[in-house]
Coordinates of C-alpha atoms in Angstrom, one line a residue:
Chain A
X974 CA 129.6 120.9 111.4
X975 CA 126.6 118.8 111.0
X976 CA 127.6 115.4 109.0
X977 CA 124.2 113.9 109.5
X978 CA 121.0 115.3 109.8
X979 CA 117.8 113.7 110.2
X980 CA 114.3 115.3 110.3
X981 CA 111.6 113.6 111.7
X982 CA 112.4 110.2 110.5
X983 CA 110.1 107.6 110.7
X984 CA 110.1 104.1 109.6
X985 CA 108.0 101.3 109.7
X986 CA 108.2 97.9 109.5
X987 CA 104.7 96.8 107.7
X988 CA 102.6 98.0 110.8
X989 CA 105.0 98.6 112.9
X990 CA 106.3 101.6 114.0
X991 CA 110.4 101.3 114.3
X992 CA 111.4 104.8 114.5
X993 CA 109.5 108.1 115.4
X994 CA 109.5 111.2 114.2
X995 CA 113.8 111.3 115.0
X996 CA 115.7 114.5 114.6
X997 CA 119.2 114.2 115.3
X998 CA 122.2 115.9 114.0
X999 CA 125.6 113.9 113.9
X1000 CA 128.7 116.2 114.4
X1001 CA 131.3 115.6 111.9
X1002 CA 134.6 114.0 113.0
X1003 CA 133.2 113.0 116.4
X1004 CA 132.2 109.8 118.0
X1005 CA 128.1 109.4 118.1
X1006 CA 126.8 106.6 120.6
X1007 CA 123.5 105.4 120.4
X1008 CA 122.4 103.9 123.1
X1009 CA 119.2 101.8 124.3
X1010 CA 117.3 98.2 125.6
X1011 CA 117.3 95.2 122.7
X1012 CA 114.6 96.5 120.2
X1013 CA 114.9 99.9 120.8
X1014 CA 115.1 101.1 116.9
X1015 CA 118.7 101.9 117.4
X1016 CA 120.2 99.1 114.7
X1017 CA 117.4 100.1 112.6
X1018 CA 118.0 104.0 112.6
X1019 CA 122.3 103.6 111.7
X1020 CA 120.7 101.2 109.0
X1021 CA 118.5 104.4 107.6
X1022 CA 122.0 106.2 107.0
X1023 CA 123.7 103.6 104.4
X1024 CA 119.9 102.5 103.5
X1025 CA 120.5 98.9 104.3
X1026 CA 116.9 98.5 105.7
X1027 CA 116.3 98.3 101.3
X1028 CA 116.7 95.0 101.5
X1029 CA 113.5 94.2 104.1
X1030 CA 110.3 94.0 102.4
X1031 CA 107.8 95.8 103.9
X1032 CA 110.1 99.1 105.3
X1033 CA 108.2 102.1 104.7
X1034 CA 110.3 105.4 105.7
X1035 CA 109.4 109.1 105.7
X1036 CA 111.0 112.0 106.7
X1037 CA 114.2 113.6 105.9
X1038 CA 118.4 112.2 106.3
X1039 CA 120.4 114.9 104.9
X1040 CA 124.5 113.6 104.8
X1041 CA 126.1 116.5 103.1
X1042 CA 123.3 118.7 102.9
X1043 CA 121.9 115.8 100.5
X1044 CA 118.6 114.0 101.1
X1045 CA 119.6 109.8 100.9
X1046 CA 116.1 109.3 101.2
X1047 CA 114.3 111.9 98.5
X1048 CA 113.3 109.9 95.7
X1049 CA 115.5 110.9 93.3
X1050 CA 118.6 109.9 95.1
X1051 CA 119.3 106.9 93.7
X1052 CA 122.8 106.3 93.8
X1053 CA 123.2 104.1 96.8
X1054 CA 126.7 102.7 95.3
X1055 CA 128.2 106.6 95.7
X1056 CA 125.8 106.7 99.1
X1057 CA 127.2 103.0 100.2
X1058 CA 130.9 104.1 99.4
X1059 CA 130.5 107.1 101.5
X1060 CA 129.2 105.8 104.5
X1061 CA 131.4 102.0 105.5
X1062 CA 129.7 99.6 107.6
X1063 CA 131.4 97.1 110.6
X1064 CA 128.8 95.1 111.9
X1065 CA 127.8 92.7 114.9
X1066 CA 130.1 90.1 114.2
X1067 CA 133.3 90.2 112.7
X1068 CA 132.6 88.7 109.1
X1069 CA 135.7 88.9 106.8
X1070 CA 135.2 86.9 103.7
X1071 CA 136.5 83.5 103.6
X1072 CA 139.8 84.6 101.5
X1073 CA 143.0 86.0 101.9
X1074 CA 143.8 89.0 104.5
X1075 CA 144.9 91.0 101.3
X1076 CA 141.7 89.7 99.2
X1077 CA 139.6 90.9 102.0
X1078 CA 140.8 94.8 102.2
X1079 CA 141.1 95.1 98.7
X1080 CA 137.5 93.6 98.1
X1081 CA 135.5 96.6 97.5
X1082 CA 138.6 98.6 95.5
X1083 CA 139.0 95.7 93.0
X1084 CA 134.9 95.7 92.3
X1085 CA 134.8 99.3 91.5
X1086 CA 138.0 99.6 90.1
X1087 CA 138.9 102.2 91.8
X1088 CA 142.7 101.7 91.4
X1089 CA 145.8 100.2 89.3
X1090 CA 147.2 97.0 90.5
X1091 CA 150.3 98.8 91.8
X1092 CA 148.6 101.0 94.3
X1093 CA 146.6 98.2 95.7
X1094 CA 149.8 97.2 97.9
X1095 CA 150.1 100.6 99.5
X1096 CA 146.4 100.7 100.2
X1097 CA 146.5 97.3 102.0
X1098 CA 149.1 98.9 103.9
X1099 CA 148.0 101.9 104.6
X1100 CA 144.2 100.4 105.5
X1101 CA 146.0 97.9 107.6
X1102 CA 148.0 100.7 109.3
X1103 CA 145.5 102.7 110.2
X1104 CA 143.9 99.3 112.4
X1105 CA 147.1 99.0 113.4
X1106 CA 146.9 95.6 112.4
X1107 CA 150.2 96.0 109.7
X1108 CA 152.7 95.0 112.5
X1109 CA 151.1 91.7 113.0
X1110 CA 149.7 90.6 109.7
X1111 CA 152.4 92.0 107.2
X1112 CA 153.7 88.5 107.0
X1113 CA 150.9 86.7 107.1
X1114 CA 148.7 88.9 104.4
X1115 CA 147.9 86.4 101.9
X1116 CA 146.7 83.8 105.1
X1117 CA 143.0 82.9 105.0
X1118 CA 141.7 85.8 107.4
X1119 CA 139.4 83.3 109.1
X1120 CA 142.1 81.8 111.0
X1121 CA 142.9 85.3 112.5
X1122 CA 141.6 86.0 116.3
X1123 CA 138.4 87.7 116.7
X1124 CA 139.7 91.4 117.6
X1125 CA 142.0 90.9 114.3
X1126 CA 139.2 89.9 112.4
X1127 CA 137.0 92.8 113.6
X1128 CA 139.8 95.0 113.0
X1129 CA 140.5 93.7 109.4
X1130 CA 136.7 94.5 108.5
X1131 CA 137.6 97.9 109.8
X1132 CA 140.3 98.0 107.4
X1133 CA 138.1 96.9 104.4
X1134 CA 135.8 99.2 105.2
X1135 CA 138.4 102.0 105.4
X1136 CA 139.8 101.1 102.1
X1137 CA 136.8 102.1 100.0
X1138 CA 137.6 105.7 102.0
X1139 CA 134.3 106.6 103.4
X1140 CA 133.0 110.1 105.5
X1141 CA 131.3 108.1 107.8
X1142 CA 131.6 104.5 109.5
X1143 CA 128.8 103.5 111.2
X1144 CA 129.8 100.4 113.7
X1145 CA 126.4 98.5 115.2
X1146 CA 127.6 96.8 118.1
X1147 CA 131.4 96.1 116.7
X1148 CA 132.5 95.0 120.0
X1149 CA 129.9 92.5 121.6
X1150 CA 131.2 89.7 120.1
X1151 CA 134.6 90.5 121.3
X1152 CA 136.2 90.1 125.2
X1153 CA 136.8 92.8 127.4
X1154 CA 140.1 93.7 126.6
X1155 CA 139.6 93.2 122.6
X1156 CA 136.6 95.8 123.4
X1157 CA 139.3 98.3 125.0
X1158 CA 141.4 98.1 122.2
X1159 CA 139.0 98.7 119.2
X1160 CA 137.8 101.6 121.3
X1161 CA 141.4 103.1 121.2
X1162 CA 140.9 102.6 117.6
X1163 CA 138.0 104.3 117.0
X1164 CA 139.8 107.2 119.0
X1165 CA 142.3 107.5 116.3
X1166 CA 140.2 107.0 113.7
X1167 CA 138.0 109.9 114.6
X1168 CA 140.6 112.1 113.4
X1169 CA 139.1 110.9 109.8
X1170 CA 135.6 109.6 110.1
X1171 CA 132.7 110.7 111.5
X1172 CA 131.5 107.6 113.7
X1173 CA 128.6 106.4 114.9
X1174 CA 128.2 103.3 116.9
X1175 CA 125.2 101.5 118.1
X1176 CA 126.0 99.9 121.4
X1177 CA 124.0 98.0 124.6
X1178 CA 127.3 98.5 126.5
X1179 CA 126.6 101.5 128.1
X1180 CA 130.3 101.9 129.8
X1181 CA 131.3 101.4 126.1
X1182 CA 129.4 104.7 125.0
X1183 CA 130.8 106.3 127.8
X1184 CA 134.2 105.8 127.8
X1185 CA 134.3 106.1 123.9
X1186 CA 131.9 108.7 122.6
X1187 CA 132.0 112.5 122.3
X1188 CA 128.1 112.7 121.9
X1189 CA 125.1 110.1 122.9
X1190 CA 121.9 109.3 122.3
X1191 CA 119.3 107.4 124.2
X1192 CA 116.7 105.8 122.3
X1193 CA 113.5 103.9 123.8
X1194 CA 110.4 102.3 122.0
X1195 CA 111.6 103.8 118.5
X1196 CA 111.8 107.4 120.1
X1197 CA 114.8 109.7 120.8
X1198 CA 114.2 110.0 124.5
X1199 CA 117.9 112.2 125.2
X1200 CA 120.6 113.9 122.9
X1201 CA 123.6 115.3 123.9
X1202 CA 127.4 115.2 124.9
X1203 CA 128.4 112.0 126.5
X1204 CA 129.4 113.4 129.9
X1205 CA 126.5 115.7 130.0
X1206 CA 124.3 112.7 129.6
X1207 CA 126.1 110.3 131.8
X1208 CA 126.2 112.8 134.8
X1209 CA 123.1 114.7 134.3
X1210 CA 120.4 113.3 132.6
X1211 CA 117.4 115.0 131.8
X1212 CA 115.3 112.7 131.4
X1213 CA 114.0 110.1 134.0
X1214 CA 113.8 107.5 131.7
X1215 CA 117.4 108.1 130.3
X1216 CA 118.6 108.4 134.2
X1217 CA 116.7 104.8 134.8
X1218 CA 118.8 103.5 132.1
X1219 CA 121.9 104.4 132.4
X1220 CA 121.7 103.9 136.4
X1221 CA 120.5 100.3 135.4
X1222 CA 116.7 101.1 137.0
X1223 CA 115.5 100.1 133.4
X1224 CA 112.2 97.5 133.0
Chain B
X350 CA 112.5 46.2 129.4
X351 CA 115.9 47.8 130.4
X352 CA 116.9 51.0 128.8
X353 CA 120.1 49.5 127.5
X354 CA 118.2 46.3 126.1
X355 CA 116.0 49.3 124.0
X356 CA 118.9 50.7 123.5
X357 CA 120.4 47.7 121.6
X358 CA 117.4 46.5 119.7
X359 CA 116.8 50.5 118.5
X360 CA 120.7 50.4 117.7
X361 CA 120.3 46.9 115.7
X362 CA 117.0 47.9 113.7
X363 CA 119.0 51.5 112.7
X364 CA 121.8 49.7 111.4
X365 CA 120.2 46.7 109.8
X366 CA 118.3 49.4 107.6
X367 CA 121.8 50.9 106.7
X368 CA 122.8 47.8 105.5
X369 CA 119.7 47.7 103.3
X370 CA 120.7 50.5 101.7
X371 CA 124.0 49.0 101.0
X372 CA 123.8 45.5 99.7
X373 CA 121.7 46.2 96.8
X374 CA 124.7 48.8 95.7
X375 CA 127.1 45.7 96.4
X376 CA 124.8 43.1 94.7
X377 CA 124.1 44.9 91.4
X378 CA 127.5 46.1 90.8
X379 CA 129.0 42.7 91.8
X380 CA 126.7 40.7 89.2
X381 CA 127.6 43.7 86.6
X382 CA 131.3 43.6 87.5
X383 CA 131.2 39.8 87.8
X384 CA 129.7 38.9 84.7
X385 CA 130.8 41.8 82.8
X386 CA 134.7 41.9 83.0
X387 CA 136.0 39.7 80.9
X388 CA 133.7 41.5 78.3
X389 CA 136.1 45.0 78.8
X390 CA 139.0 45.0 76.0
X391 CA 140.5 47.9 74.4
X392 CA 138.8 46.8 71.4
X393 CA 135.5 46.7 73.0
X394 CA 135.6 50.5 74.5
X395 CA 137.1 51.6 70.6
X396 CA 136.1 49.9 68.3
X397 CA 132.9 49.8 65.9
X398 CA 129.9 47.1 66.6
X399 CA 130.3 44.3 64.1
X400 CA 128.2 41.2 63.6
X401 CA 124.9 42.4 63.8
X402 CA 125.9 43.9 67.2
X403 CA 127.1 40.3 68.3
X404 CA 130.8 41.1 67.8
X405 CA 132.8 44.3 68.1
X406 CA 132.6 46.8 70.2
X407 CA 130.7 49.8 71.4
X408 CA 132.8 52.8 70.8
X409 CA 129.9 54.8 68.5
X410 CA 127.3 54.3 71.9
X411 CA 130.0 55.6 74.4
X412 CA 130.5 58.5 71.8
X413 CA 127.2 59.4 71.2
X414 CA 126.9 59.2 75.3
X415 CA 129.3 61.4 75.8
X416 CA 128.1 64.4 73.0
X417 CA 124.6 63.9 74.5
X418 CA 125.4 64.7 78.0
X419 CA 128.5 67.2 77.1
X420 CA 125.9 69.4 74.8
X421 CA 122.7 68.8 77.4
X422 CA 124.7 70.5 80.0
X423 CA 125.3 73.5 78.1
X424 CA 122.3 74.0 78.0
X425 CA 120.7 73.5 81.2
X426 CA 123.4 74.9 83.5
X427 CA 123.8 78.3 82.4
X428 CA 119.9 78.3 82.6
X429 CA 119.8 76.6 85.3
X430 CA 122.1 78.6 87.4
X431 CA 120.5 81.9 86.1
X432 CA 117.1 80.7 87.4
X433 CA 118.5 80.1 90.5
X434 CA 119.9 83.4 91.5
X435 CA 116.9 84.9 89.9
X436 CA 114.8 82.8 92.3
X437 CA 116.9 82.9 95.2
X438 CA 118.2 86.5 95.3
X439 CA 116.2 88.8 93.2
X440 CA 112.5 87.0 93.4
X441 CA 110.1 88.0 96.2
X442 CA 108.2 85.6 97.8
X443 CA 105.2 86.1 95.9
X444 CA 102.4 83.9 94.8
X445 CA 104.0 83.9 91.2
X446 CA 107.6 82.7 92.8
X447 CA 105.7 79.7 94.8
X448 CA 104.2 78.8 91.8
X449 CA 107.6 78.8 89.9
X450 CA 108.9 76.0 93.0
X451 CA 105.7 74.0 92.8
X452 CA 106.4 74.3 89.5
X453 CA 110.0 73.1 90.0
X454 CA 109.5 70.6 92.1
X455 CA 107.2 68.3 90.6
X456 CA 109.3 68.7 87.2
X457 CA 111.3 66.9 88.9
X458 CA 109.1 64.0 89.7
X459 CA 107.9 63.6 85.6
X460 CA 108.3 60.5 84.6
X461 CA 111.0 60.7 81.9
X462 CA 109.3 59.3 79.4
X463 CA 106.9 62.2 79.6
X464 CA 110.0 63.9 78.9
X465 CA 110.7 61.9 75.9
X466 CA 107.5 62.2 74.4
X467 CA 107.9 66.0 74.8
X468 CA 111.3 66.4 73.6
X469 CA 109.9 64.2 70.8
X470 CA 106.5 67.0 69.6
X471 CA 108.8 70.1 70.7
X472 CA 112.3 69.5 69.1
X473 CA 112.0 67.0 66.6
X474 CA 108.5 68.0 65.3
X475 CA 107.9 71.2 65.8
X476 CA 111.4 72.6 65.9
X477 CA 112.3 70.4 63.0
X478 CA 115.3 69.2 64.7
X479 CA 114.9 66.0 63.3
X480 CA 115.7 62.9 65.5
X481 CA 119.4 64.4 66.2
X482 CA 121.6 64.8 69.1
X483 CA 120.7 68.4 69.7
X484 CA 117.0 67.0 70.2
X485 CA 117.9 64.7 72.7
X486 CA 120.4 66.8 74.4
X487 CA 117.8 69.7 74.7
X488 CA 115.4 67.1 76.2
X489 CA 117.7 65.5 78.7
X490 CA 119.2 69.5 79.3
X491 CA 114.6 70.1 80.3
X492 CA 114.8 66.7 82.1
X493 CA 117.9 67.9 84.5
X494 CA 116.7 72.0 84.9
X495 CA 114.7 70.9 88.2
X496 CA 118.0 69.0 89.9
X497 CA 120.3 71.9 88.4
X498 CA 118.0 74.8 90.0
X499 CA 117.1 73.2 92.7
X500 CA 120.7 72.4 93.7
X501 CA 122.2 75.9 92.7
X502 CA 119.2 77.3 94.7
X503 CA 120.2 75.4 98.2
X504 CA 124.2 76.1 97.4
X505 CA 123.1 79.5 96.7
X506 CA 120.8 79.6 100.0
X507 CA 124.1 78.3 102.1
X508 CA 126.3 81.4 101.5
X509 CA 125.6 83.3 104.8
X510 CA 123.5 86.4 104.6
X511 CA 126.8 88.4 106.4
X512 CA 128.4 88.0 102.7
X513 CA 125.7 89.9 100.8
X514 CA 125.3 92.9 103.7
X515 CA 129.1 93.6 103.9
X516 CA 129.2 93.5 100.3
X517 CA 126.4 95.8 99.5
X518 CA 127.4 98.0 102.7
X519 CA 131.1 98.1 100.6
X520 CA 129.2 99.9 98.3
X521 CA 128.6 97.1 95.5
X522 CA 125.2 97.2 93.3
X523 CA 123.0 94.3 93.6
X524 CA 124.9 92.3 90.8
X525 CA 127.7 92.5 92.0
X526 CA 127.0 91.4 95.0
X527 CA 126.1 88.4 93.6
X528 CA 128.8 88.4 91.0
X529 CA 131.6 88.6 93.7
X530 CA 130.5 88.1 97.0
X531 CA 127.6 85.0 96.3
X532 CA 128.8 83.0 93.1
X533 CA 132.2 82.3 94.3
X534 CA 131.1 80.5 97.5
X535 CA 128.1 78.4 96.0
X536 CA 130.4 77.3 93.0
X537 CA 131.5 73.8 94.6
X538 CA 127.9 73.5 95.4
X539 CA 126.5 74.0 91.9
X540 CA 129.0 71.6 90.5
X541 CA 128.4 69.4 92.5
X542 CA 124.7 69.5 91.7
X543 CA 125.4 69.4 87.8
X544 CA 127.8 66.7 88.0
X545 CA 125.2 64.3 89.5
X546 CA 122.4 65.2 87.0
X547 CA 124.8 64.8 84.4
X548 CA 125.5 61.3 85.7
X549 CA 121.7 60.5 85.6
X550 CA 121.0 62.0 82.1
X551 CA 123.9 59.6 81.1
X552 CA 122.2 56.7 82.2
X553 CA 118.6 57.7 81.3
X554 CA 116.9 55.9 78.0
X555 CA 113.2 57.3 78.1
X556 CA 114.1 61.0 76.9
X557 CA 116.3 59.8 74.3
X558 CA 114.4 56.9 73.0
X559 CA 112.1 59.5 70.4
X560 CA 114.6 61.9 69.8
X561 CA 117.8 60.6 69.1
X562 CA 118.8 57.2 69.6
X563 CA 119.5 55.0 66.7
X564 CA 119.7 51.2 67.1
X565 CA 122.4 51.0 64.6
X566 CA 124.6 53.3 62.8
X567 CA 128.1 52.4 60.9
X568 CA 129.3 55.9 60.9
X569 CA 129.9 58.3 63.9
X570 CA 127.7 61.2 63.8
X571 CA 129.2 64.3 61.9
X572 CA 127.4 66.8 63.4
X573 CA 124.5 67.7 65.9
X574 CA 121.8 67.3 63.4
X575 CA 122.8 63.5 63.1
X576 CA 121.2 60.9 65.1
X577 CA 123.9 58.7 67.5
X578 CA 123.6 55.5 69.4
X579 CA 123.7 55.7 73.3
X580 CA 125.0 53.7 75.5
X581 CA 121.4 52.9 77.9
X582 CA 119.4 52.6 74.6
X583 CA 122.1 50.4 73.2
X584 CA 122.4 48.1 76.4
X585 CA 118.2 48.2 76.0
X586 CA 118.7 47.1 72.1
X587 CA 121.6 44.2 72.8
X588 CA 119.7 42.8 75.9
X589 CA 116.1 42.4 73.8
X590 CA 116.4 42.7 70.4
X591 CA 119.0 40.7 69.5
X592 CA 119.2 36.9 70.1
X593 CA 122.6 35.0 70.8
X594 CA 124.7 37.1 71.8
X595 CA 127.0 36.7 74.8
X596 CA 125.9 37.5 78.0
X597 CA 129.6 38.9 78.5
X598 CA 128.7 41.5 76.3
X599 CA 125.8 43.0 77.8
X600 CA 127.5 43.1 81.2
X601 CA 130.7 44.5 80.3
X602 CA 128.3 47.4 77.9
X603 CA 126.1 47.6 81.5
X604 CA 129.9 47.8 82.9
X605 CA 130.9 51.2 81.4
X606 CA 127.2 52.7 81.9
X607 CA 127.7 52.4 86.0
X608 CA 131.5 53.1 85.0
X609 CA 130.5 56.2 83.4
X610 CA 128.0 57.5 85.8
X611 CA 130.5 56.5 88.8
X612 CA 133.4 58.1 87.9
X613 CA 131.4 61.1 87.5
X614 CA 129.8 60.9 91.4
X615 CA 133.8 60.6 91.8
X616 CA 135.0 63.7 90.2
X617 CA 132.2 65.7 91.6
X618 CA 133.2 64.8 95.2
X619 CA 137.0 65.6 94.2
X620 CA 136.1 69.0 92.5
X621 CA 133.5 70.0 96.0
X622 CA 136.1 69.0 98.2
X623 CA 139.0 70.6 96.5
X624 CA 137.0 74.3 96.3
X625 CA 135.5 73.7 99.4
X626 CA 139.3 73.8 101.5
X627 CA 140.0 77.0 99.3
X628 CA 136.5 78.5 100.0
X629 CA 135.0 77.7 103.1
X630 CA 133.6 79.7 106.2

């Protein structure tokens, strides 16, 4: 089933042009790759699904994103706290706040008041459990989180972003800041975690989206060049530009 | 010439500046401290002016000090801080916000006896205040809005932008965003900034010259309609008005002033440092 649904989005930043005319459907419960050169639109276009781009002045966007059979972007969707709860963001850089591990995964929950006091303990487990990061931080949970390593801390924003219990986590680049074998390891994760979420990760590592994804898409200059299953894609390409790419003929 | 010669003389000319910036520091509080000393008793920091002001002490100046610069900040930091976060999170950069800056900025370079004057047709005149302590307060809180705003502002401007795009992608509203995510992280910061104005409205005599200092009074004041000595209008009084009276005095009164405003600087560099080991990134 479709999770995400876009129809011909567009978006621009004043005059320019980031995205055109994208249609895209992201299957639920699967991994989604986006993939694509620096400037491509890709960052911009996972930004359109939790509507982060809000925040830029100057971003004019038309079309249609339909999560849940629900238009985000018609004008009288307005609830971008339900939208934002729905759809969890990891981003670039592992960036837990500077407080406790605990602090940190229960950071959203204690805002919205979502829950009593007493369950926050089990969901700080259970968040941490599902990173598999319980193990090693169990002792250790009311530690700063900035003195963690980087794959912990990337994990623990995981975990935070888990505990508001989204559909959908959309990850842009979660592992370039990380090493090779921290990368190997938050793609196992994501394995697991597809059994819940509907993922979709922005990456420029392109053995990253095809080791880890189920579907991919290659986007140049703002348009959707090539959709389709990952080893479809990275066999036989349809396109000559997405061949170039992933061959590494690109520029 | 030889690199390391220019090395030297650049290296000498740097630091002989540094010490420019120092010795008038050491001078000023080592004639203060020098003279002034023997001046400090118990009885001087508690007890009423007698005498004409020649005897005594100067308890009712370091009292009226004190509610002047305890009620100002009430006032300005709560505005302050709100402007702030208006202008730093919610206001886009439009002609009307630069003009709010300029505005800001060179509030900060009035004179502050412009601010005096104004205090003096705004609160006491037109307000009715009277010449009272909430007059003066209210002008020094106006006198310290720029350095309040302008120092929430850059504390405010330091919390990385990470903070408010994982906080907003948790699902939090605008508010609290700021609420939660911004505040707690430029507090040390804003403190900081409030202390310091509160150490230079302490020591200021211009804004409170029209609108609330008294020369003389036997009574503490009994409310914040009363007028109350201060201690920089009272050093101003003891050190022109009055003849014969010991030089002592006026240095140990000058004594607690720097005393005051230098065991503020002190705290506010405790309080950073202390939420800045709990709170940093």
């Amino acid at each position: 089933m479709s999770k995400i649904i876009t129809n011909n989005l567009s978006l621009w930043y004043g005059g320019f042009q980031a995205l055109k005319k994208i249609n895209l459907a992201f299957q639920e419960k699967r991994i989604t790759s986006i993939i694509g050169p620096s400037g491509c639109g890709k960052s911009t276009l996972l930004r359109v699904f939790n509507r982060m781009n809000d925040l830029i002045d100057g971003v004019r966007i038309e079309g249609e994103v339909l999560i849940d059979s629900a238009d985000i972007l018609d004008g009288d969707f307005s609830d971008l706290v339900k939208l934002r709860k729905k759809v969890g963001m990891v981003f670039q850089r592992p960036n837990p706040f500077p407080l406790s591990v605990y602090e940190n995964i229960i950071f959203g929950l204690k805002v919205h008041h979502l829950v009593e006091k007493s369950e926050r303990e089990q969901i700080v487990r259970e968040s941490l459990e599902s990173v598999m990061l319980w193990n090693d931080l169990k002792d250790k949970l009311h530690r700063n989180a900035l003195g963690l390593s980087l794959e912990q801390k990337q994990r623990l924003c995981i975990a935070r972003a888990i505990a508001v219990e989204p559909d959908i986590l959309l990850m842009d680049e979660p592992c370039s800041a990380l090493d090779p074998q921290a990368t190997l390891k938050i793609e196992g994760l994501m394995q697991r975690l597809k059994n819940d979420y509907t993922i979709v990760i922005v990456t420029h590592n392109m053995q990253q989206a095809a080791r880890a994804s189920d579907d991919a898409g290659f986007m140049l200059l703002g348009e959707l060049i090539e959709f389709d299953r990952t080893v479809e894609m990275f066999t036989a390409p349809k396109d000559k530009r997405t061949e170039d790419y992933i061959t590494g003929r690109y520029g | 010439m030889r690199t390391t010669t220019k090395q030297k003389i650049a290296f000498s000319v740097l630091f002989l500046s540094t010490l420019m910036v120092i010795l008038p520091v050491v001078f000023v509080l080592g004639t203060i401290i020098k003279n002034g000393w023997q001046g400090i008793s118990w009885e001087f920091l508690t007890s009423m002016p007698r005498d004409g002001m020649r005897q005594g002490g100067i308890y009712p100046a370091i009292v009226g000090t004190v509610y002047l610069v305890s009620l100002s900040i009430v006032f300005s930091l709560p505005i302050g801080v709100m402007a702030a976060i208006y202008l730093n999170e919610y206001a886009r950069d439009n002609l009307l916000t630069r003009l709010i800056r300029l505005a800001i900025v060179n509030l900060a370079g009035v004179s502050s006896v412009v601010y005096g004057l104004f205090g003096l047709a705004l609160f006491v005149t037109f307000m009715k205040f009277g010449v009272s302590i909430l007059s003066g307060a209210l002008t020094l809180a106006i006198m310290n809005l720029p350095v309040i705003i302008t120092a929430s502002r850059e504390s405010l401007a330091n919390v990385p932008y990470q903070f408010r795009e994982v906080s907003l992608s948790l699902g939090l509203s605008r508010w609290q965003t700021i609420r939660h995510s911004v505040l707690p992280f430029a507090i040390p910061g804003i403190l900081t900034g409030a202390i310091l104005s509160l150490a230079r409205a302490a020591g200021e005599t211009a804004p409170i010259l029209f609108t609330v200092a008294a020369f003389y009074l036997p009574k503490l004041p009994a409310s914040i309609f009363d007028q109350a000595m201060a201690l920089p209008y009272h050093l101003y009084i003891i050190s022109t008005q009055i003849p014969n009276i010991a030089v002592k005095t006026r240095y140990a009164t000058a004594m607690v002033l720097v005393g005051i405003s230098f065991t503020m600087n002190i705290f506010a560099v405790i309080i950073r440092s202390r939420l800045r080991k709990k709170k940093k990134w």
